[in-house]
mmCIF file of C-alpha atoms in Angstrom:
data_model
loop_
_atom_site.group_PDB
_atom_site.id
_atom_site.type_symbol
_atom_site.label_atom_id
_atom_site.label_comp_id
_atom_site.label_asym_id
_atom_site.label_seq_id
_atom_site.Cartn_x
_atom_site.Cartn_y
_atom_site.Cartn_z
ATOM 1 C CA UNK A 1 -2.702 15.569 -95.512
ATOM 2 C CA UNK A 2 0.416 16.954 -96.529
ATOM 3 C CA UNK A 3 3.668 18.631 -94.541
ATOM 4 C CA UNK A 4 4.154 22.603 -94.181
ATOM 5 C CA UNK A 5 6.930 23.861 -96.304
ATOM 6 C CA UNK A 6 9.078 23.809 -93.590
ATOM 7 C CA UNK A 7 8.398 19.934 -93.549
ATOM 8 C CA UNK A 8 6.918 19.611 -90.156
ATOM 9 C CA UNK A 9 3.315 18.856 -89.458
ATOM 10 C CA UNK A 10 0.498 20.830 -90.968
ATOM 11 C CA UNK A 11 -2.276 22.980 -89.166
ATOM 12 C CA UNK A 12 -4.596 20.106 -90.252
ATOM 13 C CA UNK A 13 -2.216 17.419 -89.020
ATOM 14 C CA UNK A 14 -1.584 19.844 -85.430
ATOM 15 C CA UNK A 15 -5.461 19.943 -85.315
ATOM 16 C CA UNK A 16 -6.102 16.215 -85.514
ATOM 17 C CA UNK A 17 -2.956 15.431 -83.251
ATOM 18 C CA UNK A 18 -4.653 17.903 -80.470
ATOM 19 C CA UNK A 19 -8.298 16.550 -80.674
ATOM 20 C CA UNK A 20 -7.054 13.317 -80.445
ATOM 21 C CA UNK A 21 -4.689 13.598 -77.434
ATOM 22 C CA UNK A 22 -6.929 16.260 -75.751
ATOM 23 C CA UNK A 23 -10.256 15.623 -76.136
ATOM 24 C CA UNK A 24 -13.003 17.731 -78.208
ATOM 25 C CA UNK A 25 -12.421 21.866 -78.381
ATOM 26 C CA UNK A 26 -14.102 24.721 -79.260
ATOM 27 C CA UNK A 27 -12.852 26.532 -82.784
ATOM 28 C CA UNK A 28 -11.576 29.475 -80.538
ATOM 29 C CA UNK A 29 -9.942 27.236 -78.037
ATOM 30 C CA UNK A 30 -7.695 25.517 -80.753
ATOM 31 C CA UNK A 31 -6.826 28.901 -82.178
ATOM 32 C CA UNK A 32 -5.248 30.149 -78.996
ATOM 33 C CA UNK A 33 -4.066 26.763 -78.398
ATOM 34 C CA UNK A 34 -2.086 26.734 -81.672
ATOM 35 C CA UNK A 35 -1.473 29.777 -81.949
ATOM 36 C CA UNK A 36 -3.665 30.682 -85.210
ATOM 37 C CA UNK A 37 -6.586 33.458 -85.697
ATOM 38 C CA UNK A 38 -9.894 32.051 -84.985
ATOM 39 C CA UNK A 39 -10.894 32.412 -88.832
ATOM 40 C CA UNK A 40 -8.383 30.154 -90.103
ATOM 41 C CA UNK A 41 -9.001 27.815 -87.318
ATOM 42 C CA UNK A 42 -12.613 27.690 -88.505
ATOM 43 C CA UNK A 43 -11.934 27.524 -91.953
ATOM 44 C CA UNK A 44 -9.304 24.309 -91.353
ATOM 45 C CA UNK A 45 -12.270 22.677 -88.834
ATOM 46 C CA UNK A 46 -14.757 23.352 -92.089
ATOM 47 C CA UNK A 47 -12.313 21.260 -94.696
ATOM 48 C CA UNK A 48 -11.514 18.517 -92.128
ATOM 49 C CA UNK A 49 -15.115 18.364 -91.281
ATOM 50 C CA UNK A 50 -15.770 18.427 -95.404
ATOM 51 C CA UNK A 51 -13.249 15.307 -95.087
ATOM 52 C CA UNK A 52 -15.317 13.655 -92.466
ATOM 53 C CA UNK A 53 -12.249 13.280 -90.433
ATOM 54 C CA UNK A 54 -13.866 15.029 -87.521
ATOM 55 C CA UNK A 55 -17.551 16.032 -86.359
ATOM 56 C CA UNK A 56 -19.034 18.808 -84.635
ATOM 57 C CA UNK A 57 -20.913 18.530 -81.605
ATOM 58 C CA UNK A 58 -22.677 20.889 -78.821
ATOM 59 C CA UNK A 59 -20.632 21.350 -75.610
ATOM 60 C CA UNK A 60 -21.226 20.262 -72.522
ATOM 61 C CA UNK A 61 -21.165 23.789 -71.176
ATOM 62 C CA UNK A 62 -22.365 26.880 -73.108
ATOM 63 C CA UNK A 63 -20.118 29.544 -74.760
ATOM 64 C CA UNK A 64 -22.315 32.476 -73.395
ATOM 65 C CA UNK A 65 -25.449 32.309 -71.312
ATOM 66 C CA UNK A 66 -28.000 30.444 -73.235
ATOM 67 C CA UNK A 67 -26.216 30.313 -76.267
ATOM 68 C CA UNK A 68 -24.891 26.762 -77.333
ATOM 69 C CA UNK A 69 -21.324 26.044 -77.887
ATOM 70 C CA UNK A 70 -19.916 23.563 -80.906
ATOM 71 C CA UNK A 71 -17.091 21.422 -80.162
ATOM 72 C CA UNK A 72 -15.021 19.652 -82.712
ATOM 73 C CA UNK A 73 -13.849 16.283 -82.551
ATOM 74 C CA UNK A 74 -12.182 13.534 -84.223
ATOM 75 C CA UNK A 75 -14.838 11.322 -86.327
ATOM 76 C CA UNK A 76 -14.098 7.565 -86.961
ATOM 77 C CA UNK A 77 -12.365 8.254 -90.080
ATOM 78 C CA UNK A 78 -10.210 10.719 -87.768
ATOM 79 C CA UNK A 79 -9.500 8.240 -85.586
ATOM 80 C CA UNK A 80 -8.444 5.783 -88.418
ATOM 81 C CA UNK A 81 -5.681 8.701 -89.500
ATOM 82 C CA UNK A 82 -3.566 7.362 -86.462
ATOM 83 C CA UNK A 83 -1.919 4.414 -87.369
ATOM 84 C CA UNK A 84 -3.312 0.569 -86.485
ATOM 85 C CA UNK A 85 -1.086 -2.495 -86.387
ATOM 86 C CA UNK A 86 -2.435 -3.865 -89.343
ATOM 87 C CA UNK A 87 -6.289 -3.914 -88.222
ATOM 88 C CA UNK A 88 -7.447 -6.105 -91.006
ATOM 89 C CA UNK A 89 -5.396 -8.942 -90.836
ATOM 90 C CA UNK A 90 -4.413 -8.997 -87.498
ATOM 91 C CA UNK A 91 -8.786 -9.647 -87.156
ATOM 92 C CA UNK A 92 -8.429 -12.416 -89.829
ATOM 93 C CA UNK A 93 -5.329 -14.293 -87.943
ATOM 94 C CA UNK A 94 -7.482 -14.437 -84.768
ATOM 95 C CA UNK A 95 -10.608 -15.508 -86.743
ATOM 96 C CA UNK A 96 -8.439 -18.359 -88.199
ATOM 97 C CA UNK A 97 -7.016 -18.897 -84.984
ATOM 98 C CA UNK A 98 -10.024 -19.308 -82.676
ATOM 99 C CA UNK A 99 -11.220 -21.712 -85.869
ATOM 100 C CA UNK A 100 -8.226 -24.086 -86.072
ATOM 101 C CA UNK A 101 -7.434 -24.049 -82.702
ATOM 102 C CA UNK A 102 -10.553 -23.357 -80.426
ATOM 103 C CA UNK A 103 -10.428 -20.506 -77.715
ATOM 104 C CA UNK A 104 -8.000 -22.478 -76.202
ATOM 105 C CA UNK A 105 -5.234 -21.565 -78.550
ATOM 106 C CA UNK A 106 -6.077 -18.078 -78.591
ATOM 107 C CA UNK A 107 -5.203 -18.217 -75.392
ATOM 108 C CA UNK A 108 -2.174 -19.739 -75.969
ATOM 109 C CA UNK A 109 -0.953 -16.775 -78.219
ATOM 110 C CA UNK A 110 -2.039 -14.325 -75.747
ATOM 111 C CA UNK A 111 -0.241 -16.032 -73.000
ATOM 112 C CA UNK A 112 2.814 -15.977 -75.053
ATOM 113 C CA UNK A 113 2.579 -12.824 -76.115
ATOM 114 C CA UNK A 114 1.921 -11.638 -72.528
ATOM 115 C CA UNK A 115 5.121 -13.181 -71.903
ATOM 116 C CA UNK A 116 7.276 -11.503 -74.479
ATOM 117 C CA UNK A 117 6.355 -7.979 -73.298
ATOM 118 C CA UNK A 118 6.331 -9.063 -69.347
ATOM 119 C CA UNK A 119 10.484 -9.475 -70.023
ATOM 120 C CA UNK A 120 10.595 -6.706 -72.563
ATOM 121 C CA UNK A 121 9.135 -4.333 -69.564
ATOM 122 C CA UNK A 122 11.080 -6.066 -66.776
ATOM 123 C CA UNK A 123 14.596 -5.633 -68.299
ATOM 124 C CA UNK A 124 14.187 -1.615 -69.123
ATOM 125 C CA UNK A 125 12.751 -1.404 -65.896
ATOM 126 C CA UNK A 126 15.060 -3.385 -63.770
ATOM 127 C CA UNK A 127 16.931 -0.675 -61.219
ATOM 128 C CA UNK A 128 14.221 1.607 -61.059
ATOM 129 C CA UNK A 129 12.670 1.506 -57.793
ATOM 130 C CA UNK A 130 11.210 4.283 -57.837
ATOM 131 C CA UNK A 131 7.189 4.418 -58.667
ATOM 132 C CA UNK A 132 7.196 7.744 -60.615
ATOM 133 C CA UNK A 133 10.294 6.605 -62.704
ATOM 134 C CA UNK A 134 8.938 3.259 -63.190
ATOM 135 C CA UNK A 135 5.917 4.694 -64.335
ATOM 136 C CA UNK A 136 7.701 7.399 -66.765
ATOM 137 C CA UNK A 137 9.592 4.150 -68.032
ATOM 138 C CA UNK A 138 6.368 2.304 -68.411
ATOM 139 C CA UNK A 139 5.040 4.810 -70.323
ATOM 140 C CA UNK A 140 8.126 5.847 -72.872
ATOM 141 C CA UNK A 141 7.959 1.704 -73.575
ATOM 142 C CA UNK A 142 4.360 2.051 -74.488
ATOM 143 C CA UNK A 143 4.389 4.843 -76.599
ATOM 144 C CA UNK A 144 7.283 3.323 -78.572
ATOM 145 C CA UNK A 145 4.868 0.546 -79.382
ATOM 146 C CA UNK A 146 2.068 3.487 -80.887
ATOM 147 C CA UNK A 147 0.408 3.519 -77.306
ATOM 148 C CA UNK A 148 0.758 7.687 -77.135
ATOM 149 C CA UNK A 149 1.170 6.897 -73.588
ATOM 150 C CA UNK A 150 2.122 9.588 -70.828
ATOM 151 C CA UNK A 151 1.907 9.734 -67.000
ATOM 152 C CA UNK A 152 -0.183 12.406 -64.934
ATOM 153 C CA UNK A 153 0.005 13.119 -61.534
ATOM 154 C CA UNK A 154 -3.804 12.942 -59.872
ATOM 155 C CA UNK A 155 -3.761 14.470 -56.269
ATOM 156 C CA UNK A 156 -1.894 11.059 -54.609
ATOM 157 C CA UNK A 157 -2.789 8.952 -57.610
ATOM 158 C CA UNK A 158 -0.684 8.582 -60.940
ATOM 159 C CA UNK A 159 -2.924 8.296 -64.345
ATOM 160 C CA UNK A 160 -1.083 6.204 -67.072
ATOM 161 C CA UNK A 161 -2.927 7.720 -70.294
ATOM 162 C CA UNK A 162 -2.657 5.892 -73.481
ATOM 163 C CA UNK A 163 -4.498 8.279 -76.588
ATOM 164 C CA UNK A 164 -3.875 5.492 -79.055
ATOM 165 C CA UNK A 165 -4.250 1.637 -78.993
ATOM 166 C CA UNK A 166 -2.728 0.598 -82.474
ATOM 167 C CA UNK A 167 -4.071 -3.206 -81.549
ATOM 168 C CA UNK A 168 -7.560 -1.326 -81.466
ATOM 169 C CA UNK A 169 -9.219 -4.200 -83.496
ATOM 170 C CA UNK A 170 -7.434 -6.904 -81.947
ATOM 171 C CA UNK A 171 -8.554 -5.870 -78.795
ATOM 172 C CA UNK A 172 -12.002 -5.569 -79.928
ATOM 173 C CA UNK A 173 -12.167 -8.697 -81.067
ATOM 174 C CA UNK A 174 -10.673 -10.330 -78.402
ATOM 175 C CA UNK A 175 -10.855 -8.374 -74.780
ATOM 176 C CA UNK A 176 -8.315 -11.036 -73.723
ATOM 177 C CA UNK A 177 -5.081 -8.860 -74.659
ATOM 178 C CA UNK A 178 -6.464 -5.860 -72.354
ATOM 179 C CA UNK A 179 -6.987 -7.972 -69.512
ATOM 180 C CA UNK A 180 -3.787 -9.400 -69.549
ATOM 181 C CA UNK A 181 -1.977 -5.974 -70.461
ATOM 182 C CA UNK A 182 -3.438 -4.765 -67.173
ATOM 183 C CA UNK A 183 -2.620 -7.893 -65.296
ATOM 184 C CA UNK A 184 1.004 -6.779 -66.880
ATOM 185 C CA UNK A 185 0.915 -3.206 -65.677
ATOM 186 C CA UNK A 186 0.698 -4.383 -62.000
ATOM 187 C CA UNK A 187 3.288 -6.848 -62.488
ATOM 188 C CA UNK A 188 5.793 -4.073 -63.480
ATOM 189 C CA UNK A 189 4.480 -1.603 -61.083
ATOM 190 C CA UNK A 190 4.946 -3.905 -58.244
ATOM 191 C CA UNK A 191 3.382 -4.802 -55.162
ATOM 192 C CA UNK A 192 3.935 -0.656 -54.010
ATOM 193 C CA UNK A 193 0.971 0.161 -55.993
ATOM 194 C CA UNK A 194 -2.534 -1.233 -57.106
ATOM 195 C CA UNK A 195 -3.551 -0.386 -60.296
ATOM 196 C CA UNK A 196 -7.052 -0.168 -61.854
ATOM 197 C CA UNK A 197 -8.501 0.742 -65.241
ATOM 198 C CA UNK A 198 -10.721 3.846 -65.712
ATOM 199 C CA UNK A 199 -11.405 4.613 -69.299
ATOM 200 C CA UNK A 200 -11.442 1.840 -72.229
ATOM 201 C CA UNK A 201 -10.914 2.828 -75.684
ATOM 202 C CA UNK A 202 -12.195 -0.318 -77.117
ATOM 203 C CA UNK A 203 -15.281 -0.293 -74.948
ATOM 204 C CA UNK A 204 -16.048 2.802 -76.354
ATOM 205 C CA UNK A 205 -13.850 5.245 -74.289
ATOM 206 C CA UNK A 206 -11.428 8.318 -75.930
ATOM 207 C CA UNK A 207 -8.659 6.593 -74.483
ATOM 208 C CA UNK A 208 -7.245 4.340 -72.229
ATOM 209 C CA UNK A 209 -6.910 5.314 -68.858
ATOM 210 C CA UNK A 210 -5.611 3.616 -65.535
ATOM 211 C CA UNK A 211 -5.478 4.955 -62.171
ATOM 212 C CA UNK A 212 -2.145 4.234 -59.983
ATOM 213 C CA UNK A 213 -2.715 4.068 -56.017
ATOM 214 C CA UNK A 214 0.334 3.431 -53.633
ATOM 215 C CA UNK A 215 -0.664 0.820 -51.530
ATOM 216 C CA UNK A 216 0.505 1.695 -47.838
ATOM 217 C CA UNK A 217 3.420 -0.208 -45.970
#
């Protein structure tokens, strides 16, 4: 998709950016959202659906009483618009891998890479004491790696949100990195908080999702 004239993002590219961070919408909720008339937001959802880059499905609630409501959202070929750490081969290393060198050497490279990022993390976040700030520094680490990342506050609870994995088909193909990226998580958080996954974008989730708790004194 190209750039505006002004040379930043298009309505296309704004479209695809907010269904992917946000979640499926309504053709009149993305026009007040971006700030467009409702028939030019339908006429961009009709070329990006012509694409194939996203889908249209019936909402959860209804738009008036009886009458269903279409929500857009990003198809696979959407998705695939964000970039991915070089899905293709990244799959062929670890098939090579786990074929020279047995699950056990997988493991290995895991481990080490588990490693790498556990000092990466601990040095930006050495200081910080604070849980908040620690999880605002969390976060601006992740999304420099393609993570989206961003930190909500959830009554007591923080939510680190990640919109994008760019090791997608890694982790796919090996659910070893996520469980030790979340073992990682709670060894930068600290013992202060526990930390659990909610939502699991290779398992078939929007997103990644996990839920901070302060663990009490």
């Amino acid at each position: 998709m190209s750039e505006s004239i002004q040379g930043g993002p298009s309505t296309a590219e704004r479209i695809l950016l907010r269904l992917k961070t946000r979640g499926p919408a309504a053709a009149a909720e993305l026009a007040r959202e971006l700030g467009m008339s409702s028939e030019a937001a339908r006429q961009q959802l009709q070329k990006l659906a012509a694409e194939g880059l996203i889908a249209g499905r019936q909402a959860d609630t209804p738009a008036r009483a009886g009458r269903p409501r279409q929500d857009w959202e990003l198809s696979a070929a959407g998705h695939a618009r964000f970039p991915d750490t070089h899905a293709q081969l990244t799959v062929q290393l670890i098939g090579s891998i786990r074929q020279l060198f047995g699950e056990s050497g997988l493991d290995k490279l895991i481990h080490q890479r588990e490693g790498e990022m556990r000092n990466d993390y601990q040095r930006h976040c050495a200081g910080i004491t604070s849980l908040p700030k620690r999880l605002e520094k969390l976060a601006e680490l992740r999304s420099a790696e393609g993570y989206m990342a961003r930190v909500e506050k959830d009554g007591r609870d923080w939510l680190l949100i990640e919109d994008h994995c760019p090791i997608c088909a890694a982790a796919s193909t090996c659910q070893n990195f996520c469980r030790s990226e979340l073992q990682l998580f709670g060894e930068v958080i600290g013992q202060q908080a526990e930390i659990t996954r909610e939502e699991h974008l290779p398992a078939g989730g929007r997103r990644c999702v996990y839920r901070i708790r302060r663990v009490a004194a």
